[in-house]
């Protein structure tokens, strides 16, 4: 699968090495969350379409990934699962939901997906994103209130 605004692949070393670049991982997660959501697939090396046939994913690695991301972001909803390829190799699919609030890193930075890149958002773009997220959140609240009112009448 080609990397795009909804999908990005990463080497397993991104999360399985001794020196993990959490800022880079969190940047991508926040960017996907502020856009349409998306999938990060860990375990596909550069230039490859499938994982090594001997690559296995430990459940503890997925748990560590999710816990660290949750601790380093605000307004992000994620889940992870293993994907097994026909060659027997495994990867981690990290599903990132579109956020109804502005997603940020724990230090307040905001990113947005632009094609297959995650870019910082500042100035007028930050204001527009904030307004968009307020509208989405407001629509969710009004739909919940409408549902509650309708069910109370029954």
CSV table of C-alpha atoms in Angstrom, one decimal:
chain,number,residue,atom,x,y,z
A,1,UNK,CA,0.0,0.0,0.0
A,2,UNK,CA,1.3,3.5,-0.9
A,3,UNK,CA,1.8,6.0,1.9
A,4,UNK,CA,-0.7,8.8,1.7
A,5,UNK,CA,-2.9,11.1,3.9
A,6,UNK,CA,-4.5,8.1,5.5
A,7,UNK,CA,-1.7,5.6,5.8
A,8,UNK,CA,2.0,5.6,6.7
A,9,UNK,CA,4.4,2.7,7.2
A,10,UNK,CA,7.2,2.6,9.7
A,11,UNK,CA,10.1,0.3,10.4
A,12,UNK,CA,9.6,-2.0,13.4
A,13,UNK,CA,12.9,-0.5,14.7
A,14,UNK,CA,11.0,2.8,15.1
A,15,UNK,CA,9.4,1.3,18.3
A,16,UNK,CA,11.6,-1.8,19.1
A,17,UNK,CA,15.0,-0.1,19.4
A,18,UNK,CA,16.6,1.2,22.6
A,19,UNK,CA,16.3,4.8,21.5
A,20,UNK,CA,12.6,5.4,20.4
A,21,UNK,CA,11.9,8.8,18.8
A,22,UNK,CA,8.5,9.4,20.6
A,23,UNK,CA,8.3,13.0,19.3
A,24,UNK,CA,8.2,11.7,15.7
A,25,UNK,CA,5.7,9.0,16.4
A,26,UNK,CA,3.4,11.3,18.4
A,27,UNK,CA,3.7,14.0,15.7
A,28,UNK,CA,2.3,11.5,13.2
A,29,UNK,CA,-0.5,10.3,15.5
A,30,UNK,CA,-1.6,13.9,16.3
A,31,UNK,CA,-1.5,14.9,12.6
A,32,UNK,CA,-3.7,11.9,11.6
A,33,UNK,CA,-6.1,12.7,14.5
A,34,UNK,CA,-6.5,16.3,13.4
A,35,UNK,CA,-7.1,15.3,9.8
A,36,UNK,CA,-9.4,12.4,8.8
A,37,UNK,CA,-7.7,9.8,11.0
A,38,UNK,CA,-5.6,7.1,9.6
A,39,UNK,CA,-3.3,4.0,10.1
A,40,UNK,CA,0.3,3.8,11.0
A,41,UNK,CA,1.7,0.4,10.2
A,42,UNK,CA,4.8,-0.6,12.2
A,43,UNK,CA,7.0,-3.4,10.8
A,44,UNK,CA,7.4,-2.5,7.1
A,45,UNK,CA,10.9,-1.6,6.2
A,46,UNK,CA,11.7,1.2,3.6
A,47,UNK,CA,11.2,0.0,0.1
A,48,UNK,CA,9.3,-3.1,1.1
A,49,UNK,CA,5.6,-4.0,0.8
A,50,UNK,CA,5.5,-6.8,3.3
A,51,UNK,CA,7.3,-7.6,6.6
A,52,UNK,CA,10.1,-10.1,6.9
A,53,UNK,CA,8.6,-13.6,7.0
A,54,UNK,CA,10.2,-14.3,10.4
A,55,UNK,CA,9.0,-11.1,12.0
A,56,UNK,CA,6.7,-11.7,15.0
A,57,UNK,CA,5.0,-9.0,17.2
A,58,UNK,CA,4.8,-9.4,20.9
A,59,UNK,CA,1.5,-8.2,22.6
A,60,UNK,CA,3.6,-6.3,25.1
A,61,UNK,CA,5.1,-4.2,22.2
A,62,UNK,CA,1.6,-3.1,21.2
A,63,UNK,CA,0.6,-2.3,24.8
A,64,UNK,CA,3.8,-0.3,25.2
A,65,UNK,CA,3.1,1.6,22.0
A,66,UNK,CA,-0.5,2.5,22.9
A,67,UNK,CA,0.4,3.4,26.5
A,68,UNK,CA,3.3,5.7,25.5
A,69,UNK,CA,1.2,7.5,22.8
A,70,UNK,CA,-1.7,8.0,25.2
A,71,UNK,CA,0.7,9.5,27.8
A,72,UNK,CA,2.2,11.9,25.3
A,73,UNK,CA,-0.9,13.2,23.5
A,74,UNK,CA,-4.2,15.0,24.3
A,75,UNK,CA,-7.5,14.4,22.4
A,76,UNK,CA,-6.3,11.3,20.6
A,77,UNK,CA,-8.1,8.0,20.3
A,78,UNK,CA,-6.1,5.0,19.1
A,79,UNK,CA,-6.2,1.2,19.1
A,80,UNK,CA,-3.7,-1.4,17.9
A,81,UNK,CA,-3.9,-4.9,16.4
A,82,UNK,CA,-1.6,-7.4,14.8
A,83,UNK,CA,-1.7,-8.0,11.1
A,84,UNK,CA,-0.4,-11.3,9.8
A,85,UNK,CA,0.7,-11.4,6.2
A,86,UNK,CA,0.6,-14.4,3.8
A,87,UNK,CA,4.3,-14.9,4.2
A,88,UNK,CA,3.8,-15.4,8.0
A,89,UNK,CA,5.4,-12.0,8.9
A,90,UNK,CA,3.5,-9.7,11.4
A,91,UNK,CA,3.1,-6.0,11.8
A,92,UNK,CA,1.2,-3.6,14.1
A,93,UNK,CA,-1.7,-1.6,12.7
A,94,UNK,CA,-2.2,1.5,14.8
A,95,UNK,CA,-5.7,2.9,14.1
A,96,UNK,CA,-6.1,6.6,14.7
A,97,UNK,CA,-9.6,8.0,14.9
A,98,UNK,CA,-10.4,11.5,13.6
A,99,UNK,CA,-10.6,13.7,16.7
A,100,UNK,CA,-13.7,15.8,17.5
A,101,UNK,CA,-11.4,18.1,19.5
A,102,UNK,CA,-8.0,19.6,18.6
A,103,UNK,CA,-5.4,16.9,19.2
A,104,UNK,CA,-2.1,18.0,20.6
A,105,UNK,CA,1.1,16.6,21.9
A,106,UNK,CA,1.4,16.7,25.7
A,107,UNK,CA,3.6,19.8,25.3
A,108,UNK,CA,0.8,21.6,23.3
A,109,UNK,CA,2.1,21.2,19.7
A,110,UNK,CA,-0.4,20.7,16.9
A,111,UNK,CA,0.2,18.9,13.6
A,112,UNK,CA,-1.9,18.1,10.6
A,113,UNK,CA,-1.5,15.6,7.8
A,114,UNK,CA,-0.7,17.1,4.4
A,115,UNK,CA,-0.4,14.3,1.8
A,116,UNK,CA,2.0,11.8,3.3
A,117,UNK,CA,3.7,14.4,5.6
A,118,UNK,CA,2.8,15.5,9.1
A,119,UNK,CA,3.3,19.3,9.4
A,120,UNK,CA,3.1,21.7,12.3
A,121,UNK,CA,0.0,24.0,12.4
A,122,UNK,CA,0.3,27.6,13.5
A,123,UNK,CA,-1.3,31.0,13.0
A,124,UNK,CA,-4.4,31.2,10.8
A,125,UNK,CA,-4.4,27.4,10.1
A,126,UNK,CA,-4.5,26.7,13.8
A,127,UNK,CA,-7.5,29.1,14.2
A,128,UNK,CA,-9.3,27.4,11.3
A,129,UNK,CA,-8.7,23.9,12.8
A,130,UNK,CA,-9.9,25.1,16.2
A,131,UNK,CA,-13.1,26.4,14.7
A,132,UNK,CA,-13.6,23.2,12.7
A,133,UNK,CA,-13.2,21.0,15.8
A,134,UNK,CA,-15.6,23.3,17.8
A,135,UNK,CA,-18.3,22.8,15.1
A,136,UNK,CA,-17.7,19.0,15.0
A,137,UNK,CA,-17.9,18.8,18.9
A,138,UNK,CA,-21.0,21.1,18.9
A,139,UNK,CA,-22.7,18.9,16.4
A,140,UNK,CA,-22.0,15.8,18.5
A,141,UNK,CA,-23.4,17.5,21.6
A,142,UNK,CA,-26.5,18.7,19.8
A,143,UNK,CA,-27.1,15.2,18.4
A,144,UNK,CA,-26.8,13.6,21.9
A,145,UNK,CA,-29.2,16.2,23.3
A,146,UNK,CA,-31.6,15.6,20.5
A,147,UNK,CA,-31.4,11.8,21.1
A,148,UNK,CA,-31.9,12.2,24.9
A,149,UNK,CA,-34.9,14.5,24.3
A,150,UNK,CA,-36.4,12.0,21.8
A,151,UNK,CA,-36.0,9.0,24.1
A,152,UNK,CA,-37.5,10.9,27.1
A,153,UNK,CA,-40.7,11.5,25.1
A,154,UNK,CA,-41.1,7.7,24.5
